[in-house]
Amino acid sequence: MHRMMQSDVTTLYSKTDIGLRLQPYGQFGLYHRPVLISGLMAPKLPNIPTSADFTGYSILIIGATAGIGLENARQYLQLGVSTLYLGVRNVEKGEQVKRVLLDDPIVKLKNPHAVVQIYEVDLASLASVASFSRKFPEEVKTLNIAVLNAGVALLNYVQTIDGMETTFQVNYLSNAWIATSLVPLLTSSAAASGKLSHLAFVSSMMQNVGGFGTRKTVPQEENIIDWFSSQNNHGLDRYNVTKLLLTAYANELASRINADQVVVNSMCPGLVQTDLDNNMPFFIKYPMKVLRSFAGRSPSEGARALTLATLTGRDGNGKFYSDGHVTPYWDWSDPNTQSYLPTAVTVDTVTVVEPGPDGNPITTNIPNPLNAYTFQSRNSTSTFWGNFATWPTTLRQPDASGASRNDLANATLQNTYSNRHQATYLAFSYTSFNDFSVSLEALHDEVHSSIGGVGHMTYIPYSSYDPVFWLHHSNMDRLMAMYQAAKADTFIQPLSSVATFANLNSQLDTVETPLYPFRRFDGSFWTSQDVSSASTIFPLSYGYPEVPCLMTFTTFDALRNHTTTEVNRLYAPKPASPTKRSVDTNAIRKEWQAKVTIDQSELRGTFVVYFFFGKPPAHSSLWPTSASMIGSFARLGSPGVQMQPEVVGSNVILTDALHKALTVSSPQDQILSFLKHNLTWMVLSDNEPVDIRSLKTGAEILIILKLLQENQEVRLPTAI
C-alpha cells in the first residue's frame, strides 16, 4: 500500500476546511488515522448570513423527504429559491413533502410563488439512476445548485437489485454517477447567468474513523466495483469508507472542472437527530437514538451545513466543511503584506449585524475584539507586574500614558521585514529539526517583541491576552507543518532537558518524552513521535494551503514537492539575474549572517539585541525603527525576572543590508572590512539599554558566509 498524507487550509482571510483526494482509477492507497473525540456535544454552526438570497435560483436536492434534506429544502424556499427540484425514491411521499413545504408559514409569506417539482430516483437501482441522469438534464434548462444528500447506514451485508453491496452503491457509486451527469447543466447555467453554480455532497467526518488505513488495499488488477461488492471484503466500517470515497470523488471532480463556473465541495452536517440508524441492529440503533437526542444537532441546524456549503465562493472548491470552525493565521513573512499587522486586528471598532426583536437586522458598532482584550476586573490583573497591573486592556507598543500604538508596532515590524523574510526562507534549509526549531523560535520571539514594545506581547505571562497572539501562533503551527511535510524524514534529536514541575528528573528530551500536560484520548501523554508527521493535523480537521488536504492521498514525495514549491514561491529571494538563473538551476547565492550568542542569565525579562550599520540613534526608543537598524534577535522572558543560565543565540541575516550598502559583486575581503568598521550592536533588557562590556560572559558575534543553491521551483534552499 502506498504511504499517503492528509491535510488543509487556514489564513487570516480564509476558511478552515479539510479536503480529500483519491488517486483516480486503479489502485487505492488510502491512509488516515482514527479521529480524536474531544467531546460529544456538537458545536454550534454559523448562522446563514442575512444577505443570503436564492431568488431566481433553480436548486436540486437528492434525498429530501425527511431529516436534513427536508430542512435543507425548507431553508432554500424560505430564502427565496424560485424552482426547487426534489429527487426522491417514493414519488407519493415526495408529493406529500411538497405540500408540507409550500404550506410552511414563512414560505407562504416570503416566497408564495415558489415552484417545487418531484423527480423519481432510487440510488439502490442503477436503472433508476440512469433514467434520472438522462431525463433530468434533458427536461431542466437551468440548475444553479445541486445538493446530493441521499445515503444509507447498514451494518450487515445487503445487496441491491444490481448485485452490489448497498452502502457502496447508494453512498458512493450512484451519487458519483448523478453528479457527473449534472456537471454540464451546472456549467451552462453558470455561463448563462454569470453566477457560480454549486455541487455539494453530504459526507461525514466518520470518514476519519477506520477504513483503508487498517484494511486491505484494492489490488491493482481488481475491478473496484467487484471488490466492494464482494461479501469477503465487507466490514463494519463500510459506511465510513463509502463516505471517504464520496469525499475523495468530490475532491477529484473539483480538480477537473472550472471553479470559476462550478464550485464542488462536500460537508459533514455533524451528529443530527435523524433516523439514519433505523436499519442498524437494536444494540446500535437505540444507543445512537439516545446519543442523538442529547448530543445531536436538530435537523434544521444540520441542514445549515448544506446551505452554507453552497454559499461559498471560488475558494470553497474542493473543500470539506465540518462544524464551521475558523482558525486564522497571520503570515508575517508574506511578501504581499510585508509584516504589516492585518487591518482586522488594528481598527478600533467593528460593525456587527444582529437579529432584532421584530426579525429585522440591527446594526451595532462594538470595540474590535481583535484589537485588544479588556480585562474583566481590576482583580484579574492585581498580581501583574508594574504597569500591567493597572492597564485595563492589552497594549501594543504603549506610550507613557498607556495608549496603544499600532502604528509603531507596524513600523517596527516593517523595518525588519526583509530580515524576517530571509530568515523564514533559510529556516527551511536546515536538515536538523533541532536547528529549524531554534531558528523558528528566534523568529517567534522577534515578532512578539516587535509588536509588544513594553506591552503585553513582549512578556511571556501576558502575551496570550493579546488577540494577535493567536494569529501569530497559528502561523507558527503552519510553518511547523510545512517543515514536517518538506522534511518528512527529519526528527528531533535527543538534547539536554530542563526540569519542569511535571518531569523533575528528566535529563534528556527524546522523541518519546511525554509532552505534559497533553493527553491522548486513551489517557496517555502525547510524544514528539506521535506528531512527527504533517499528517497528524488531519484528524483535527484542519490544514494549510502549503500542506493541503487536496493532496491527502498523494505520496510523501508529492507532498514534499508541493510544499517545497510553496516555500520557494512565498519566501525565496528574487534572483539577481532571472535569465541566467533559468538556464543555470544550480546557481550559487551567497548569504551573509551574523551569529550572536549570549548567556541569558546575565539579563532580565525579555531582551533584544539590535544590529546596525553605523552608529545607532542616541535614544534606545528609536532603535527598532531606525533606518540604520538591519536586524534583531529577541528572547522572551518575564518582566524583572532573571533567566536560568543558558547560552542562546540566533543568526541575523545581513545579505540584503549589504547589497544596499555595497554592490552585489563586492569582493569578500571588502565586505569583511566593511562589517568590521560598520557593524555595531546594542542590547535592551526589560526595555533598558545594557552595556555589553558589563556582561561577564560577554556577547559573541561571528560572521558567517553561507553558499546556497538556487532552484526556486523544485528544491528547498540547501546549505552547502
XYZ file of C-alpha atoms in Angstrom:
720
model
C 0.000 0.000 0.000
C 1.251 3.458 -0.838
C 2.067 5.731 2.069
C -0.259 8.691 1.937
C -0.713 12.072 3.550
C -3.599 14.232 4.781
C -4.373 17.991 5.370
C -5.891 21.612 4.592
C -6.442 25.277 4.993
C -6.237 28.410 7.026
C -5.170 32.018 6.526
C -6.367 35.214 8.072
C -8.578 35.576 5.034
C -9.924 32.037 4.510
C -11.870 29.170 5.999
C -10.646 26.125 7.843
C -11.507 23.003 5.926
C -10.296 19.518 5.283
C -10.237 18.112 1.781
C -9.528 14.648 0.437
C -8.099 13.392 -2.817
C -8.424 9.903 -4.216
C -5.991 8.543 -6.762
C -8.061 8.237 -9.945
C -8.771 4.683 -11.126
C -6.818 1.530 -10.406
C -5.124 1.120 -7.081
C -6.414 2.798 -3.949
C -3.825 3.976 -1.463
C -5.820 5.495 1.349
C -4.147 6.390 4.613
C -5.749 8.035 7.588
C -5.796 7.885 11.379
C -8.686 7.490 13.828
C -10.412 10.758 14.656
C -9.848 12.160 18.147
C -13.128 12.580 20.019
C -12.667 15.567 22.309
C -16.323 15.948 23.269
C -19.777 14.659 22.444
C -21.715 17.900 22.187
C -21.779 19.243 18.638
C -20.541 22.848 18.415
C -22.951 25.453 17.110
C -22.774 26.063 13.375
C -22.548 29.595 11.971
C -25.845 31.228 11.088
C -26.810 31.614 7.463
C -25.847 35.195 6.505
C -28.755 37.625 6.488
C -27.674 38.615 2.982
C -28.294 35.089 1.611
C -30.879 35.267 -1.170
C -31.701 32.493 -3.656
C -34.279 34.441 -5.641
C -34.096 33.360 -9.280
C -32.187 30.160 -8.446
C -33.059 26.633 -9.527
C -31.935 24.056 -6.960
C -31.949 20.249 -6.865
C -31.825 18.191 -3.653
C -31.434 14.414 -3.853
C -32.831 12.825 -0.684
C -35.236 15.449 0.668
C -38.260 13.675 2.146
C -37.067 13.631 5.767
C -34.461 14.876 8.213
C -31.645 17.067 6.936
C -32.746 17.029 3.296
C -36.273 18.145 4.165
C -34.987 21.005 6.327
C -32.474 21.997 3.653
C -35.358 22.265 1.172
C -37.311 24.373 3.661
C -34.349 26.726 4.145
C -33.887 27.273 0.419
C -37.593 28.038 -0.014
C -37.572 30.465 2.907
C -34.563 32.171 1.300
C -36.404 32.760 -1.970
C -35.471 29.918 -4.335
C -37.635 30.149 -7.453
C -37.669 26.493 -8.533
C -36.850 23.592 -6.231
C -36.421 20.080 -7.609
C -36.622 17.151 -5.181
C -35.108 13.809 -6.160
C -36.981 11.154 -4.154
C -37.254 7.373 -4.036
C -41.009 7.416 -3.367
C -42.946 9.862 -5.560
C -46.089 9.706 -3.401
C -44.099 10.680 -0.319
C -42.363 13.340 -2.369
C -45.704 14.928 -3.228
C -46.646 14.926 0.465
C -43.374 16.683 1.311
C -44.031 19.199 -1.473
C -47.347 20.165 0.130
C -45.736 20.433 3.579
C -43.043 22.738 2.239
C -45.373 25.029 0.308
C -47.692 25.249 3.331
C -44.850 26.409 5.570
C -45.948 29.813 7.004
C -42.632 31.514 6.264
C -42.538 30.120 2.724
C -46.131 31.274 2.099
C -45.234 34.735 3.403
C -41.836 35.277 1.780
C -41.923 33.039 -1.287
C -45.564 32.444 -2.323
C -44.729 31.850 -5.997
C -42.113 29.147 -5.425
C -42.297 26.077 -7.643
C -41.481 22.585 -6.325
C -41.148 19.667 -8.755
C -40.675 15.987 -7.896
C -38.348 13.609 -9.752
C -38.088 9.908 -9.025
C -34.643 8.446 -8.386
C -33.709 5.393 -6.313
C -29.977 5.229 -5.655
C -30.237 1.495 -4.886
C -31.224 0.910 -8.532
C -28.773 1.680 -11.322
C -31.647 1.652 -13.827
C -33.374 4.389 -11.822
C -30.136 6.380 -11.533
C -29.511 6.036 -15.272
C -33.060 7.160 -16.082
C -32.820 10.213 -13.815
C -29.339 11.124 -15.100
C -30.701 11.135 -18.654
C -34.136 12.654 -18.039
C -33.343 15.483 -15.620
C -30.696 17.303 -17.742
C -32.962 16.949 -20.797
C -36.030 18.481 -19.131
C -34.410 21.106 -16.908
C -32.829 24.059 -18.672
C -31.295 25.821 -15.649
C -29.688 24.421 -12.487
C -27.680 26.637 -10.156
C -27.222 24.352 -7.152
C -27.308 20.580 -6.629
C -27.149 19.015 -3.157
C -26.588 15.243 -3.069
C -27.889 14.196 0.338
C -29.078 10.602 -0.160
C -27.290 7.916 1.847
C -27.733 4.805 3.988
C -26.083 3.271 7.043
C -26.139 -0.533 7.202
C -24.133 -2.849 9.409
C -24.860 -6.127 7.633
C -24.002 -7.074 4.082
C -27.050 -6.361 1.884
C -27.159 -6.477 -1.916
C -29.110 -4.181 -4.224
C -31.130 -5.468 -7.175
C -27.970 -4.828 -9.205
C -25.987 -7.327 -7.124
C -23.825 -4.665 -5.478
C -23.291 -4.011 -1.786
C -25.963 -1.442 -0.884
C -23.906 1.066 1.123
C -21.256 1.264 -1.598
C -23.800 1.702 -4.397
C -26.001 4.264 -2.625
C -23.432 6.333 -0.745
C -20.770 6.425 -3.439
C -21.406 4.973 -6.889
C -24.900 6.353 -7.559
C -24.047 9.769 -6.140
C -20.947 9.922 -8.339
C -22.984 8.932 -11.410
C -25.642 11.588 -10.761
C -23.030 14.260 -10.058
C -21.213 13.551 -13.304
C -24.457 13.869 -15.266
C -25.238 17.243 -13.659
C -21.900 18.972 -14.318
C -22.690 20.073 -17.931
C -26.036 21.575 -16.823
C -24.452 23.363 -13.860
C -21.690 24.679 -16.130
C -24.030 26.001 -18.835
C -26.255 27.609 -16.186
C -23.263 29.423 -14.715
C -22.249 30.690 -18.143
C -25.777 31.912 -18.874
C -26.429 33.565 -15.504
C -22.955 34.885 -14.753
C -23.065 33.485 -11.213
C -21.345 30.490 -9.663
C -23.060 27.124 -9.689
C -22.566 24.752 -6.750
C -22.418 20.973 -6.462
C -22.416 19.852 -2.824
C -22.038 16.315 -1.444
C -23.244 15.348 2.033
C -20.446 13.261 3.512
C -19.352 12.570 7.091
C -16.459 13.026 9.493
C -16.831 9.282 10.087
C -14.565 9.012 7.050
C -11.706 9.614 9.503
C -12.537 6.524 11.562
C -11.205 3.128 10.498
C -11.084 2.483 6.773
C -8.219 1.687 4.458
C -5.539 2.671 6.935
C -6.258 -0.565 8.811
C -7.635 -2.695 5.956
C -6.598 -4.174 2.656
C -5.753 -2.125 -0.399
C -7.786 -2.776 -3.530
C -5.401 -4.838 -5.675
C -4.403 -3.038 -8.840
C -5.694 -5.836 -11.051
C -9.109 -5.907 -9.316
C -12.229 -4.213 -10.627
C -13.104 -1.699 -7.909
C -16.862 -2.217 -8.143
C -16.486 -6.006 -7.935
C -14.146 -5.681 -4.967
C -16.554 -3.528 -2.986
C -19.488 -5.746 -3.954
C -17.839 -8.916 -2.615
C -19.030 -10.025 0.808
C -15.473 -11.162 1.568
C -14.352 -7.531 1.583
C -17.264 -6.189 3.605
C -16.531 -4.767 7.051
C -18.129 -2.906 9.922
C -16.593 0.320 8.652
C -18.359 0.251 5.263
C -20.330 3.458 5.984
C -17.100 5.260 6.934
C -15.257 4.016 3.862
C -18.036 4.917 1.426
C -18.218 8.436 2.851
C -14.455 8.646 2.436
C -14.843 7.568 -1.192
C -17.566 10.162 -1.746
C -15.459 12.998 -0.331
C -12.491 11.829 -2.358
C -14.597 11.763 -5.522
C -15.886 15.275 -4.809
C -12.330 16.478 -4.403
C -11.174 14.810 -7.607
C -14.124 16.216 -9.536
C -13.351 19.680 -8.167
C -9.851 19.467 -9.613
C -11.169 18.655 -13.093
C -13.742 21.391 -13.686
C -13.607 25.167 -13.969
C -14.056 26.592 -10.459
C -14.935 29.968 -11.987
C -18.190 28.332 -13.094
C -18.907 25.397 -10.766
C -17.769 25.044 -7.154
C -17.675 21.441 -5.938
C -17.387 20.692 -2.243
C -18.588 18.349 0.484
C -19.572 18.725 4.085
C -20.417 16.914 7.309
C -23.663 18.069 8.957
C -22.460 16.517 12.209
C -24.363 14.288 14.605
C -28.013 15.098 13.843
C -31.313 13.940 15.339
C -32.415 11.825 12.353
C -33.431 8.210 11.678
C -30.203 7.307 9.871
C -29.641 4.385 12.280
C -33.060 2.758 11.749
C -31.570 -0.117 9.748
C -28.960 -0.883 12.388
C -29.267 -3.747 14.923
C -31.107 -2.755 18.119
C -27.898 -2.742 20.197
C -26.609 0.087 17.979
C -29.871 1.762 16.952
C -31.218 2.598 20.396
C -27.975 3.824 21.996
C -27.496 6.022 18.921
C -31.015 7.418 19.282
C -30.234 8.354 22.872
C -26.910 9.902 21.855
C -28.507 11.883 19.031
C -31.280 13.110 21.323
C -28.988 14.830 23.825
C -25.801 15.479 21.833
C -27.012 15.849 18.260
C -27.998 18.901 16.272
C -31.571 19.458 15.231
C -32.282 18.630 11.563
C -32.681 22.360 10.924
C -29.217 23.153 12.275
C -27.666 20.177 10.497
C -29.230 21.404 7.251
C -27.428 24.723 7.693
C -24.187 22.911 6.876
C -25.641 22.048 3.470
C -26.895 25.562 2.813
C -23.637 27.168 3.953
C -21.599 24.895 1.672
C -23.497 26.296 -1.314
C -22.795 29.891 -0.290
C -19.027 29.572 -0.654
C -17.055 31.405 -3.287
C -14.471 30.003 -5.646
C -12.149 29.376 -2.694
C -14.622 26.734 -1.478
C -13.870 24.482 -4.427
C -12.584 21.056 -3.398
C -13.107 21.692 0.304
C -14.736 19.601 3.010
C -16.644 21.627 5.618
C -17.192 20.457 9.169
C -18.524 22.399 12.171
C -17.792 25.786 10.626
C -14.540 26.264 12.513
C -12.204 29.106 11.541
C -8.567 29.151 12.602
C -6.963 32.219 11.031
C -3.237 32.797 10.820
C -1.105 35.808 10.058
C 1.928 35.181 7.853
C 4.348 37.911 8.916
C 6.787 36.913 6.160
C 4.327 37.159 3.279
C 5.872 39.394 0.583
C 2.442 40.850 -0.232
C 1.832 42.272 3.250
C 5.469 42.662 4.353
C 4.817 42.106 8.070
C 2.191 44.820 8.472
C -0.424 43.929 11.060
C -3.729 42.922 9.414
C -6.338 45.660 9.459
C -8.659 43.247 11.244
C -6.525 43.487 14.393
C -5.856 47.243 14.365
C -9.178 49.034 13.769
C -10.793 50.347 16.959
C -14.378 49.314 16.245
C -16.232 46.850 14.054
C -19.817 46.725 12.837
C -21.923 43.696 13.723
C -25.397 42.795 12.497
C -27.778 41.032 14.881
C -31.419 39.966 14.526
C -33.795 42.428 16.162
C -36.934 41.574 18.154
C -39.109 42.098 15.072
C -36.895 39.929 12.881
C -35.211 42.876 11.157
C -31.419 43.228 11.438
C -29.902 45.664 13.931
C -26.501 47.203 13.175
C -24.214 47.976 16.109
C -20.653 49.251 16.450
C -18.611 47.486 19.133
C -14.972 47.663 20.267
C -12.921 45.432 17.983
C -12.230 42.236 19.978
C -9.155 41.517 17.818
C -7.590 44.898 18.565
C -7.353 44.442 22.326
C -8.579 42.297 25.173
C -10.346 44.093 28.022
C -9.632 42.623 31.450
C -12.871 41.888 33.270
C -11.902 43.440 36.601
C -9.008 45.055 38.439
C -8.730 41.872 40.498
C -7.821 39.868 37.406
C -4.638 41.943 36.954
C -3.813 42.666 40.599
C -0.896 40.217 40.640
C 0.603 41.540 37.402
C 3.974 43.296 37.394
C 4.319 47.098 37.279
C 2.119 48.924 34.786
C 0.498 45.659 33.709
C -1.471 45.687 36.975
C -3.182 48.978 36.088
C -3.679 48.782 32.322
C -7.358 47.880 31.656
C -6.695 46.401 28.187
C -3.862 44.745 26.311
C -1.500 47.247 24.694
C 0.909 47.212 21.769
C 3.949 49.477 21.882
C 2.271 51.596 24.616
C 3.360 55.179 25.244
C 3.928 56.750 28.666
C 0.209 57.442 29.065
C -0.735 53.803 28.453
C -2.089 54.261 24.928
C -1.587 51.523 22.351
C 0.395 52.434 19.234
C -0.379 50.025 16.413
C 1.369 52.423 14.049
C 4.651 51.984 15.941
C 4.190 48.211 16.029
C 3.694 48.298 12.267
C 6.759 50.484 11.744
C 8.890 48.145 13.874
C 7.649 45.043 12.080
C 8.123 46.573 8.655
C 11.637 47.771 9.461
C 12.778 44.177 9.979
C 10.589 42.580 7.301
C 13.451 41.912 4.890
C 15.479 40.144 7.561
C 12.428 38.194 8.741
C 11.528 37.145 5.207
C 15.027 35.812 4.544
C 15.243 34.090 7.920
C 11.952 32.299 7.273
C 13.264 31.003 3.964
C 16.604 29.911 5.367
C 14.959 28.090 8.272
C 13.769 25.519 5.745
C 17.354 24.868 4.657
C 18.219 23.141 7.927
C 18.478 19.365 7.743
C 18.301 19.105 11.536
C 14.904 19.602 13.135
C 16.632 20.968 16.232
C 18.274 23.717 14.155
C 14.973 24.511 12.453
C 13.268 24.702 15.848
C 15.849 27.176 17.182
C 15.505 29.300 14.044
C 11.709 29.265 14.270
C 11.804 30.183 17.953
C 14.023 33.175 17.165
C 11.519 34.395 14.569
C 8.703 33.815 17.049
C 10.313 35.861 19.817
C 11.319 38.692 17.496
C 7.736 39.131 16.244
C 6.465 39.132 19.836
C 8.828 41.907 20.913
C 8.289 43.963 17.746
C 4.546 44.057 18.356
C 4.692 44.485 22.107
C 7.397 47.054 22.808
C 6.862 47.406 26.552
C 3.343 45.985 26.174
C 1.763 42.602 26.686
C 3.078 40.691 23.648
C 6.669 41.154 24.835
C 6.330 39.198 28.072
C 5.513 35.508 28.445
C 2.953 35.757 31.305
C 0.812 38.353 29.494
C 1.314 37.795 25.762
C -1.582 35.390 25.201
C -4.084 38.030 26.337
C -3.421 39.979 23.132
C -5.696 38.582 20.381
C -2.909 38.827 17.787
C -1.031 36.199 19.837
C -3.348 33.525 18.448
C -2.929 34.571 14.819
C 0.829 34.569 15.384
C 0.835 31.103 16.935
C -1.411 29.656 14.238
C 1.281 30.749 11.806
C 3.927 29.025 13.926
C 1.905 25.818 13.683
C 1.647 26.335 9.922
C 5.406 26.770 9.478
C 5.998 23.668 11.589
C 3.608 21.643 9.417
C 5.343 22.940 6.282
C 8.735 21.810 7.583
C 7.341 18.404 8.549
C 5.884 17.985 5.066
C 9.062 19.143 3.334
C 11.406 17.156 5.603
C 9.294 14.097 6.388
C 12.352 12.054 7.375
C 13.695 14.619 9.869
C 13.025 14.215 13.586
C 14.010 15.843 16.852
C 17.436 14.769 18.080
C 17.991 13.995 21.801
C 19.041 17.048 23.778
C 19.507 18.009 27.410
C 16.222 18.728 29.117
C 15.176 21.337 31.633
C 13.407 20.091 34.759
C 9.721 21.001 34.987
C 7.083 20.558 37.679
C 5.774 17.519 35.782
C 9.141 15.998 34.946
C 11.626 16.839 37.679
C 14.171 14.093 36.984
C 14.370 14.195 33.197
C 17.905 14.504 31.846
C 17.300 14.064 28.139
C 14.453 15.014 25.805
C 13.801 12.488 23.031
C 11.008 11.703 20.571
C 9.444 9.543 23.296
C 9.476 12.167 26.077
C 5.906 12.734 27.346
C 4.594 16.149 26.340
C 2.955 17.188 29.594
C 0.108 18.065 30.088
C -1.297 16.996 26.709
C -3.041 13.628 26.763
C -4.366 11.391 24.015
C -7.904 10.051 24.085
C -6.722 6.902 25.900
C -5.212 8.990 28.718
C -1.559 8.543 27.786
C 0.597 11.579 27.064
C 1.407 12.719 23.564
C 5.029 12.452 22.451
C 7.004 14.092 19.654
C 6.947 10.754 17.849
C 3.143 10.886 17.765
C 3.121 14.236 15.965
C 6.278 13.915 13.866
C 4.329 13.675 10.604
C 2.461 16.559 8.999
C -0.497 14.187 8.619
C -1.196 14.251 12.360
C -3.093 17.530 11.997
C -5.753 15.943 9.806
C -7.766 14.040 12.415
C -8.227 17.500 13.952
C -9.834 18.655 10.674
C -7.509 21.417 9.597
C -4.558 22.107 7.356
C -2.895 24.830 5.319
C -2.554 25.862 1.658
C 1.061 24.687 1.678
C 0.115 21.351 3.292
C -3.271 20.929 1.622
C -5.938 18.312 2.037
C -6.172 18.289 -1.735
C -3.027 16.125 -1.545
C -4.284 13.864 1.212
C -3.795 10.690 -0.769
C -0.700 11.515 -2.737
C 2.720 10.185 -1.793
C 5.074 11.787 0.704
C 7.298 12.833 -2.196
C 4.437 14.583 -3.976
C 3.509 16.489 -0.835
C 7.174 17.318 -0.230
C 7.495 18.738 -3.740
C 4.304 20.775 -3.370
C 5.327 22.256 -0.026
C 8.851 22.933 -1.297
C 7.480 24.811 -4.288
C 5.249 26.869 -1.998
C 8.156 27.675 0.351
C 10.138 28.964 -2.591
C 7.196 30.846 -4.090
C 6.498 32.654 -0.836
C 9.918 33.211 0.657
C 12.730 32.690 -1.859
C 14.736 35.842 -2.635
C 14.422 37.165 -6.135
C 17.385 36.100 -8.278
C 19.824 38.748 -9.378
C 19.659 37.528 -12.971
C 16.444 35.706 -13.908
C 17.638 34.916 -17.416
C 20.844 33.310 -16.241
C 19.046 31.536 -13.428
C 16.528 29.983 -15.762
C 19.427 28.306 -17.551
C 21.610 27.512 -14.547
C 19.354 25.835 -11.994
C 22.308 25.234 -9.667
C 23.416 28.862 -9.401
C 25.175 29.691 -6.136
C 23.918 32.542 -3.967
C 25.906 33.985 -1.051
C 24.201 34.632 2.268
C 25.943 36.724 4.936
C 24.872 36.277 8.533
C 25.864 37.477 11.985
C 25.630 34.746 14.605
C 25.013 36.140 18.094
C 25.376 34.060 21.264
C 24.758 35.343 24.773
C 24.245 33.909 28.265
C 20.637 34.780 29.029
C 21.158 34.571 32.804
C 23.024 37.899 32.727
C 19.896 39.704 31.549
C 16.410 40.192 32.960
C 12.979 39.863 31.419
C 12.728 39.975 27.651
C 15.905 41.153 25.956
C 16.632 42.215 22.385
C 19.961 42.511 20.550
C 19.826 45.124 17.755
C 22.296 45.221 14.856
C 23.175 48.411 12.977
C 25.296 49.554 10.089
C 26.925 52.645 11.524
C 26.180 54.497 14.739
C 22.799 53.734 16.333
C 20.460 56.523 17.473
C 21.309 58.013 20.846
C 17.961 57.105 22.429
C 17.072 53.417 22.654
C 13.389 54.076 21.869
C 14.465 54.892 18.302
C 16.467 51.715 17.755
C 13.624 49.451 16.479
C 12.583 51.850 13.694
C 15.979 53.336 12.828
C 16.972 53.227 9.166
C 20.412 52.012 10.243
C 18.957 49.019 12.163
C 19.388 45.928 9.976
C 18.112 43.117 12.189
C 17.477 41.937 15.723
C 17.427 38.903 17.982
C 14.923 38.662 20.852
C 14.461 36.299 23.760
C 11.174 36.358 25.661
C 11.035 36.328 29.441
C 9.009 37.513 32.411
C 9.318 41.171 33.458
C 12.024 41.716 36.066
C 12.888 38.007 36.267
C 16.418 36.740 35.689
C 16.596 33.708 33.423
C 18.227 30.344 34.048
C 21.843 30.032 32.824
C 21.830 29.061 29.164
C 23.796 30.254 26.160
C 21.276 31.222 23.500
C 21.628 32.750 20.097
C 20.472 33.163 16.560
C 21.634 34.144 13.099
C 20.754 37.618 11.821
C 20.683 37.943 8.026
C 22.960 40.665 6.646
C 22.682 39.961 2.912
C 20.035 42.498 1.873
C 21.549 45.239 4.004
C 24.980 44.534 2.494
C 23.549 44.677 -1.022
C 22.160 48.123 -0.258
C 25.396 49.365 1.295
C 27.753 47.800 -1.270
C 27.434 46.199 -4.674
C 26.220 42.646 -5.039
C 29.536 41.546 -6.506
C 31.798 43.219 -3.924
C 34.892 41.132 -3.117
C 34.718 39.096 0.065
C 37.594 40.948 1.748
C 35.876 44.279 1.038
C 32.669 43.019 2.664
C 34.546 41.778 5.726
C 36.329 45.124 6.035
C 33.019 46.959 5.786
C 31.491 44.778 8.502
C 34.492 45.244 10.773
C 34.188 49.030 10.637
C 30.404 49.452 10.427
C 28.609 46.563 12.152
C 27.526 47.551 15.668
C 25.110 46.009 18.133
C 23.202 47.151 21.198
C 21.205 45.299 23.863
C 17.922 46.146 25.593
C 16.920 44.191 28.697
C 13.454 44.924 30.138
C 13.493 47.936 27.790
C 16.656 49.338 29.399
C 19.980 49.660 27.496
C 22.724 47.285 28.663
C 26.442 47.982 28.460
C 27.749 44.872 26.700
C 31.099 45.352 28.430
C 29.370 44.753 31.775
C 28.406 41.199 30.820
C 30.807 38.752 32.455
C 30.431 36.124 29.760
C 30.167 38.734 27.015
C 28.219 38.522 23.792
C 29.918 36.789 20.881
C 29.271 37.838 17.295
C 30.504 35.641 14.438
C 30.272 36.496 10.751
C 29.104 33.546 8.644
C 29.092 33.172 4.870
C 26.672 30.543 3.543
C 26.610 29.308 -0.024
C 23.116 28.350 -1.125
C 21.924 26.644 -4.274
C 19.168 28.423 -6.154
C 16.388 26.444 -7.761
C 13.176 28.087 -6.787
C 10.792 25.698 -8.453
C 11.729 22.255 -7.259
C 14.005 22.135 -4.266
C 14.374 23.593 -0.841
C 17.163 26.020 -0.065
C 20.001 23.698 0.895
C 23.024 24.844 2.862
C 26.324 23.633 1.415
